[in-house]
CSV table of C-alpha atoms and ligand atoms in Angstrom, one decimal:
chain,number,residue,atom,x,y,z
A,1,UNK,CA,0.0,0.0,0.0
A,2,UNK,CA,1.2,3.5,-0.6
A,3,UNK,CA,-0.4,6.6,0.9
A,4,UNK,CA,-1.2,6.4,4.6
A,5,UNK,CA,0.4,2.9,5.0
A,6,UNK,CA,2.8,4.1,7.6
A,7,UNK,CA,0.2,6.2,9.4
A,8,UNK,CA,-2.1,3.1,9.6
A,9,UNK,CA,0.7,0.9,10.9
A,10,UNK,CA,1.9,3.5,13.4
A,11,UNK,CA,-1.5,4.7,14.3
A,12,UNK,CA,-3.2,1.3,14.7
A,13,UNK,CA,-1.0,-1.8,14.5
A,14,UNK,CA,2.1,-0.5,16.2
A,15,UNK,CA,0.5,2.2,18.4
A,16,UNK,CA,1.3,0.6,21.7
A,17,UNK,CA,4.6,-0.3,23.3
A,18,UNK,CA,5.2,-4.0,23.7
A,19,UNK,CA,3.7,-5.8,26.7
A,20,UNK,CA,6.4,-8.3,27.0
A,21,UNK,CA,10.0,-7.8,28.2
A,22,UNK,CA,11.3,-10.4,25.7
A,23,UNK,CA,10.4,-8.1,22.8
A,24,UNK,CA,13.6,-6.1,22.2
A,25,UNK,CA,12.4,-4.5,19.0
A,26,UNK,CA,8.7,-4.7,18.2
A,27,UNK,CA,6.8,-3.5,15.1
A,28,UNK,CA,8.3,-0.5,13.2
A,29,UNK,CA,11.8,-1.6,12.2
A,30,UNK,CA,12.8,-4.0,9.4
A,31,UNK,CA,12.6,-7.0,11.7
A,32,UNK,CA,11.3,-7.7,15.2
A,33,UNK,CA,14.1,-8.7,17.6
A,34,UNK,CA,12.9,-11.2,20.2
A,35,UNK,CA,14.5,-13.2,23.0
A,36,UNK,CA,13.3,-16.8,23.2
A,37,UNK,CA,13.7,-18.2,26.7
A,38,UNK,CA,16.7,-20.4,27.5
A,39,UNK,CA,15.8,-24.0,28.0
A,40,UNK,CA,12.6,-24.0,25.8
A,41,UNK,CA,11.9,-24.5,22.1
A,42,UNK,CA,10.1,-22.2,19.7
A,43,UNK,CA,6.8,-23.4,18.2
A,44,UNK,CA,5.7,-21.5,15.1
A,45,UNK,CA,2.5,-21.7,13.0
A,46,UNK,CA,0.9,-19.6,10.2
A,47,UNK,CA,-2.6,-19.6,8.9
A,48,UNK,CA,-4.5,-17.5,6.3
A,49,UNK,CA,-8.1,-16.6,6.3
A,50,UNK,CA,-9.6,-15.4,3.0
A,51,UNK,CA,-12.9,-13.5,2.7
A,52,UNK,CA,-15.4,-15.7,0.9
A,53,UNK,CA,-13.6,-18.9,1.9
A,54,UNK,CA,-13.2,-18.7,5.6
A,55,UNK,CA,-15.7,-16.0,6.5
A,56,UNK,CA,-18.3,-13.8,4.7
A,57,UNK,CA,-18.3,-10.1,4.4
A,58,UNK,CA,-21.2,-10.1,6.9
A,59,UNK,CA,-18.7,-10.8,9.7
A,60,UNK,CA,-17.9,-7.8,11.8
A,61,UNK,CA,-14.3,-6.6,11.5
A,62,UNK,CA,-13.5,-7.1,15.2
A,63,UNK,CA,-14.6,-10.7,14.8
A,64,UNK,CA,-12.4,-11.2,11.7
A,65,UNK,CA,-9.5,-9.9,13.8
A,66,UNK,CA,-10.3,-12.1,16.8
A,67,UNK,CA,-10.9,-15.2,14.8
A,68,UNK,CA,-7.8,-14.9,12.7
A,69,UNK,CA,-5.6,-14.9,15.8
A,70,UNK,CA,-7.8,-17.6,17.5
A,71,UNK,CA,-7.3,-20.0,14.6
A,72,UNK,CA,-3.5,-19.7,14.8
A,73,UNK,CA,-3.5,-19.8,18.6
A,74,UNK,CA,-5.4,-23.1,18.4
A,75,UNK,CA,-2.4,-24.6,16.7
A,76,UNK,CA,-0.2,-23.5,19.6
A,77,UNK,CA,-2.8,-25.1,22.0
A,78,UNK,CA,-2.6,-28.4,20.1
A,79,UNK,CA,1.2,-28.5,20.6
A,80,UNK,CA,1.0,-27.6,24.3
A,81,UNK,CA,2.8,-24.3,23.6
A,82,UNK,CA,2.7,-21.1,25.6
A,83,UNK,CA,1.8,-18.2,23.3
A,84,UNK,CA,4.2,-15.2,23.0
A,85,UNK,CA,4.4,-13.3,19.8
A,86,UNK,CA,2.4,-12.8,16.6
A,87,UNK,CA,2.9,-11.3,13.2
A,88,UNK,CA,0.1,-10.2,10.9
A,89,UNK,CA,0.1,-9.9,7.1
A,90,UNK,CA,-3.1,-8.1,6.2
A,91,UNK,CA,-4.4,-7.6,2.6
A,92,UNK,CA,-7.4,-5.2,2.4
A,93,UNK,CA,-9.2,-3.7,-0.6
A,94,UNK,CA,-9.1,-0.1,0.8
A,95,UNK,CA,-7.7,1.9,3.7
A,96,UNK,CA,-10.9,2.0,5.7
A,97,UNK,CA,-9.7,3.3,9.0
A,98,UNK,CA,-12.8,2.4,11.0
A,99,UNK,CA,-12.7,-1.2,9.7
A,100,UNK,CA,-8.9,-1.4,10.4
A,101,UNK,CA,-9.3,-0.1,14.0
A,102,UNK,CA,-12.1,-2.5,14.8
A,103,UNK,CA,-10.2,-5.4,13.2
A,104,UNK,CA,-7.2,-4.5,15.4
A,105,UNK,CA,-9.3,-4.2,18.5
A,106,UNK,CA,-10.7,-7.7,18.1
A,107,UNK,CA,-7.2,-9.1,17.4
A,108,UNK,CA,-5.6,-7.3,20.3
A,109,UNK,CA,-8.4,-8.3,22.8
A,110,UNK,CA,-7.4,-12.0,22.3
A,111,UNK,CA,-3.6,-11.2,22.1
A,112,UNK,CA,-3.9,-9.4,25.5
A,113,UNK,CA,-5.9,-12.2,27.0
A,114,UNK,CA,-2.9,-14.5,26.3
A,115,UNK,CA,-0.2,-11.9,27.1
A,116,UNK,CA,1.0,-11.8,23.5
A,117,UNK,CA,2.5,-9.0,21.5
A,118,UNK,CA,2.0,-8.2,17.8
A,119,UNK,CA,5.6,-7.7,16.8
A,120,UNK,CA,5.4,-7.0,13.1
A,121,UNK,CA,3.6,-7.6,9.8
A,122,UNK,CA,2.7,-6.4,6.4
A,123,UNK,CA,-0.1,-4.3,4.9
A,124,UNK,CA,-1.1,-4.6,1.2
A,125,UNK,CA,-4.0,-3.7,-1.1
A,126,UNK,CA,-6.0,-6.5,-2.6
A,127,UNK,CA,-8.9,-8.9,-1.8
A,128,UNK,CA,-9.4,-9.2,1.9
A,129,UNK,CA,-7.1,-11.9,3.4
A,130,UNK,CA,-5.5,-12.2,6.8
A,131,UNK,CA,-2.4,-14.2,7.6
A,132,UNK,CA,-1.4,-14.6,11.2
A,133,UNK,CA,1.8,-16.2,12.3
A,134,UNK,CA,2.1,-17.1,16.0
A,135,UNK,CA,5.2,-18.1,18.1
A,136,UNK,CA,5.1,-19.9,21.4
A,137,UNK,CA,7.3,-21.9,23.7
A,138,UNK,CA,7.3,-25.6,24.4
A,139,UNK,CA,9.5,-27.6,26.8
A,140,UNK,CA,12.7,-29.0,25.3
A,141,UNK,CA,11.6,-32.4,26.6
A,142,UNK,CA,9.0,-32.4,23.9
A,143,UNK,CA,5.9,-30.8,22.4
A,144,UNK,CA,2.6,-32.5,22.1
A,145,UNK,CA,2.6,-34.2,18.7
A,146,UNK,CA,0.1,-35.9,16.4
A,147,UNK,CA,2.2,-39.1,16.3
A,148,UNK,CA,2.2,-40.4,19.8
A,149,UNK,CA,-1.1,-42.2,20.2
A,150,UNK,CA,-0.9,-45.8,21.7
A,151,UNK,CA,-3.3,-48.7,21.7
A,152,UNK,CA,-5.3,-48.5,24.9
A,153,UNK,CA,-5.4,-44.7,25.0
A,154,UNK,CA,-8.7,-43.0,25.4
A,155,UNK,CA,-9.7,-40.6,22.6
A,156,UNK,CA,-10.9,-37.3,24.2
A,157,UNK,CA,-12.5,-34.1,22.9
A,158,UNK,CA,-12.7,-30.7,24.7
A,159,UNK,CA,-15.9,-28.7,24.8
A,160,UNK,CA,-18.5,-29.6,22.2
A,161,UNK,CA,-18.1,-30.0,18.4
A,162,UNK,CA,-20.3,-29.2,15.4
A,163,UNK,CA,-21.3,-25.8,16.9
A,164,UNK,CA,-19.3,-23.8,14.4
A,165,UNK,CA,-20.8,-25.7,11.5
A,166,UNK,CA,-24.2,-25.0,13.0
A,167,UNK,CA,-23.3,-21.3,13.4
A,168,UNK,CA,-22.2,-21.1,9.8
A,169,UNK,CA,-25.4,-22.8,8.6
A,170,UNK,CA,-27.4,-20.2,10.6
A,171,UNK,CA,-25.6,-17.4,8.6
A,172,UNK,CA,-26.1,-19.0,5.2
A,173,UNK,CA,-29.6,-20.5,5.5
A,174,UNK,CA,-32.7,-19.3,7.2
A,175,UNK,CA,-32.7,-21.7,10.1
A,176,UNK,CA,-35.7,-21.3,12.3
A,177,UNK,CA,-33.8,-20.7,15.5
A,178,UNK,CA,-34.6,-18.8,18.7
A,179,UNK,CA,-32.4,-15.7,19.1
A,180,UNK,CA,-30.6,-17.3,22.0
A,181,UNK,CA,-29.6,-20.5,20.1
A,182,UNK,CA,-28.7,-18.5,17.0
A,183,UNK,CA,-26.4,-16.2,19.0
A,184,UNK,CA,-24.8,-19.1,20.8
A,185,UNK,CA,-23.9,-21.0,17.6
A,186,UNK,CA,-22.8,-17.9,15.7
A,187,UNK,CA,-20.5,-17.0,18.6
A,188,UNK,CA,-19.0,-20.5,18.5
A,189,UNK,CA,-18.2,-19.9,14.8
A,190,UNK,CA,-17.0,-16.3,15.1
A,191,UNK,CA,-15.4,-16.3,18.6
A,192,UNK,CA,-13.8,-19.8,19.1
A,193,UNK,CA,-11.8,-20.1,22.3
A,194,UNK,CA,-8.4,-21.6,21.6
A,195,UNK,CA,-7.8,-24.3,24.3
A,196,UNK,CA,-4.4,-22.9,25.4
A,197,UNK,CA,-4.7,-23.9,29.1
A,198,UNK,CA,-5.8,-27.5,28.3
A,199,UNK,CA,-3.0,-27.8,25.7
A,200,UNK,CA,-0.4,-26.8,28.2
A,201,UNK,CA,-1.7,-29.2,30.8
A,202,UNK,CA,-1.6,-32.0,28.2
A,203,UNK,CA,2.0,-31.4,27.3
A,204,UNK,CA,3.9,-34.1,29.0
A,205,UNK,CA,0.8,-36.1,30.1
A,206,UNK,CA,-1.2,-36.8,26.9
A,207,UNK,CA,0.3,-38.9,24.1
A,208,UNK,CA,-1.0,-37.1,21.0
A,209,UNK,CA,-3.2,-34.1,20.1
A,210,UNK,CA,-4.6,-32.1,17.3
A,211,UNK,CA,-6.9,-29.1,17.1
A,212,UNK,CA,-10.3,-29.6,15.3
A,213,UNK,CA,-10.2,-27.2,12.4
A,214,UNK,CA,-11.4,-29.5,9.5
A,215,UNK,CA,-13.8,-31.8,11.3
A,216,UNK,CA,-13.4,-34.4,14.1
A,217,UNK,CA,-13.1,-37.4,11.9
A,218,UNK,CA,-10.6,-35.9,9.5
A,219,UNK,CA,-8.5,-34.4,12.2
A,220,UNK,CA,-8.5,-37.6,14.4
A,221,UNK,CA,-7.6,-39.4,11.1
A,222,UNK,CA,-4.3,-37.4,11.1
A,223,UNK,CA,-3.5,-38.7,14.6
A,224,UNK,CA,-4.2,-42.2,13.6
A,225,UNK,CA,-2.2,-42.1,10.4
A,226,UNK,CA,0.9,-40.5,11.9
A,227,UNK,CA,0.7,-42.8,15.0
A,228,UNK,CA,0.2,-45.9,12.9
A,229,UNK,CA,-2.8,-47.0,15.0
A,230,UNK,CA,-6.6,-47.1,14.6
A,231,UNK,CA,-9.6,-46.0,16.8
A,232,UNK,CA,-13.1,-47.1,17.8
A,233,UNK,CA,-15.3,-44.1,18.4
A,234,UNK,CA,-18.8,-44.2,20.0
A,235,UNK,CA,-20.8,-41.6,17.9
A,236,UNK,CA,-23.3,-41.1,20.7
A,237,UNK,CA,-20.7,-39.9,23.1
A,238,UNK,CA,-19.3,-37.2,20.8
A,239,UNK,CA,-20.2,-34.1,22.8
A,240,UNK,CA,-22.9,-32.0,21.1
A,241,UNK,CA,-24.4,-28.8,22.6
A,242,UNK,CA,-28.1,-28.5,23.4
A,243,UNK,CA,-28.6,-25.6,20.9
A,244,UNK,CA,-27.0,-27.7,18.1
A,245,UNK,CA,-29.3,-30.7,18.8
A,246,UNK,CA,-32.4,-28.5,19.2
A,247,UNK,CA,-31.9,-26.7,15.9
A,248,UNK,CA,-30.6,-29.5,13.7
A,249,UNK,CA,-32.1,-32.6,15.2
A,250,UNK,CA,-30.3,-35.9,16.1
A,251,UNK,CA,-29.0,-36.9,12.6
A,252,UNK,CA,-27.8,-33.5,11.3
A,253,UNK,CA,-26.3,-32.5,14.6
A,254,UNK,CA,-24.3,-35.7,14.7
A,255,UNK,CA,-23.1,-35.2,11.1
A,256,UNK,CA,-22.0,-31.7,12.0
A,257,UNK,CA,-20.3,-32.9,15.2
A,258,UNK,CA,-18.4,-35.6,13.3
A,259,UNK,CA,-17.5,-33.7,10.1
A,260,UNK,CA,-18.0,-29.9,10.7
A,261,UNK,CA,-14.9,-27.8,10.9
A,262,UNK,CA,-13.9,-24.5,12.6
A,263,UNK,CA,-14.6,-25.5,16.2
A,264,UNK,CA,-11.0,-25.2,17.3
A,265,UNK,CA,-11.5,-27.7,20.1
A,266,UNK,CA,-8.8,-30.2,20.9
A,267,UNK,CA,-8.8,-33.9,20.2
A,268,UNK,CA,-6.2,-35.8,22.2
A,269,UNK,CA,-5.3,-39.3,23.3
A,270,UNK,CA,-4.0,-40.3,26.7
A,271,UNK,CA,-3.9,-43.1,29.2
A,272,UNK,CA,-7.2,-43.7,31.1
A,273,UNK,CA,-5.8,-42.6,34.4
A,274,UNK,CA,-4.4,-39.4,32.9
A,275,UNK,CA,-7.9,-38.6,31.6
A,276,UNK,CA,-9.4,-38.9,35.1
A,277,UNK,CA,-6.7,-36.5,36.5
A,278,UNK,CA,-7.2,-34.0,33.7
A,279,UNK,CA,-11.0,-34.1,34.1
A,280,UNK,CA,-10.6,-33.3,37.8
A,281,UNK,CA,-8.1,-30.5,37.0
A,282,UNK,CA,-10.5,-28.8,34.5
A,283,UNK,CA,-13.8,-29.4,36.2
A,284,UNK,CA,-13.8,-26.0,37.9
A,285,UNK,CA,-12.9,-24.1,34.6
A,286,UNK,CA,-16.0,-25.5,32.9
A,287,UNK,CA,-14.1,-27.1,30.0
A,288,UNK,CA,-15.6,-30.6,29.5
A,289,UNK,CA,-13.1,-33.3,28.5
A,290,UNK,CA,-15.3,-36.1,26.9
A,291,UNK,CA,-14.1,-39.7,26.4
A,292,UNK,CA,-15.3,-40.7,22.9
A,293,UNK,CA,-13.5,-43.9,22.3
A,294,UNK,CA,-10.3,-46.0,22.3
A,295,UNK,CA,-7.1,-46.2,20.3
A,296,UNK,CA,-6.6,-49.8,18.9
A,297,UNK,CA,-3.8,-51.6,17.1
A,298,UNK,CA,-5.9,-52.3,14.0
A,299,UNK,CA,-5.6,-49.4,11.6
A,300,UNK,CA,-8.6,-47.4,10.5
A,301,UNK,CA,-11.4,-45.5,12.2
A,302,UNK,CA,-14.4,-47.6,13.3
A,303,UNK,CA,-17.5,-45.5,14.3
A,304,UNK,CA,-20.1,-47.3,16.3
A,305,UNK,CA,-23.6,-46.1,17.0
A,306,UNK,CA,-25.9,-47.9,19.4
A,307,UNK,CA,-23.8,-51.1,19.0
A,308,UNK,CA,-23.5,-51.1,15.2
A,309,UNK,CA,-20.8,-49.7,12.9
A,310,UNK,CA,-21.9,-46.6,10.8
A,311,UNK,CA,-20.4,-45.1,7.7
A,312,UNK,CA,-19.5,-41.5,7.9
A,313,UNK,CA,-20.4,-40.1,4.4
A,314,UNK,CA,-18.3,-37.0,4.6
A,315,UNK,CA,-15.1,-36.7,6.6
A,316,UNK,CA,-14.5,-33.0,6.7
A,317,UNK,CA,-13.4,-29.9,4.9
A,318,UNK,CA,-10.6,-30.0,2.3
A,319,UNK,CA,-9.5,-27.0,0.2
A,320,UNK,CA,-8.4,-29.0,-2.8
B,1,ADP,P1,9.4,-3.5,5.1
B,1,ADP,O1,9.1,-2.9,3.8
B,1,ADP,O2,10.8,-3.2,5.6
B,1,ADP,O3,9.2,-5.0,5.1
B,1,ADP,P2,6.9,-2.6,6.0
B,1,ADP,O4,6.8,-1.3,5.3
B,1,ADP,O5,6.2,-3.8,5.4
B,1,ADP,O6,8.5,-2.9,6.1
B,1,ADP,O7,6.5,-2.5,7.5
B,1,ADP,C1,7.1,-1.5,8.3
B,1,ADP,C2,7.0,-1.9,9.8
B,1,ADP,O8,5.7,-2.0,10.2
B,1,ADP,C3,7.6,-3.3,10.0
B,1,ADP,O9,8.2,-3.3,11.3
B,1,ADP,C4,6.4,-4.2,10.0
B,1,ADP,O10,6.7,-5.4,10.8
B,1,ADP,C5,5.4,-3.4,10.6
B,1,ADP,N1,4.0,-3.7,10.1
B,1,ADP,C6,3.6,-3.6,8.9
B,1,ADP,N2,2.3,-4.1,8.8
B,1,ADP,C7,2.0,-4.4,10.0
B,1,ADP,C8,0.8,-5.0,10.6
B,1,ADP,N3,-0.3,-5.2,9.9
B,1,ADP,N4,0.8,-5.2,11.9
B,1,ADP,C9,1.9,-5.0,12.7
B,1,ADP,N5,3.0,-4.5,12.2
B,1,ADP,C10,3.1,-4.2,10.9
B,2,MG,MG1,12.5,-3.3,5.4
């Protein structure tokens, strides 16, 4: 971008001094200069959200900002990382200062919740797209990987799944919903809560984890493939919210819970005893950890419903 680019950066994106003492040089110079802690490793992830693909132009700018960071933070959660820094490459069709301020406010609200700093980025003109890179720390002893699942592990899901798909359906179709249910599901799509605290608790105690961005079956499938194991899942125990069931009924809500993306919950595997301890630890915080099945030696994903195997028609979202 040309005119006003630097005013926008200095006035909005680099307006505040860094929160963190490990940011030696924040946004404003050619590079950020950062001090990773001794004795830990850096976990890095980048994600892009494109208007018309990941969100519609009906989504409020603050929510676009929040959700872009939330999606990237969810990857840090799935590795058991502690978030620290973010960079932001933003492509916008025009220099709409009101839009940019609201976008930044949404982004910064979540960054501040996790004690993070936005340490740099890029601003260009073009169709609306948001790329967020996040940096966090994991113990040298090991991050939480997709590849560690073992036969006998429980398969566990945080919170409820399918809600974001339900929220998206509410924005696209005229679903006859009460205002309360509609707002609940829409919030689950637009304001997902990255499970940072659970992820950090899992690091060192769970065997494998992934965040659910493309759908439970597809994302669990990645754990199975990389761990060279299989799983038996009880479809009835996959956690679904009351609004999702009420609006979409038993069949559709189950399909959304198994295959709907964008929930940004975690799916992980751990020893049965570890699950009991984790459930006790997170009871007070209100994050449910639901046991949905078992890791087995035989490869493949077997989904059981009321004692009989079912076929899942669609596994989840793929871009290509
Ligand atoms: P350069 O041309 O040297 O890459 P830029 O003109 O792209 O630098 O950016 C100038 C400074 O502003 C850099 O420090 C960059 O990290 C920061 N910056 C640019 N865009 C953003 C943004 N959207 N959010 C935060 N910092 C940004
Ligand atoms: Mg430069």
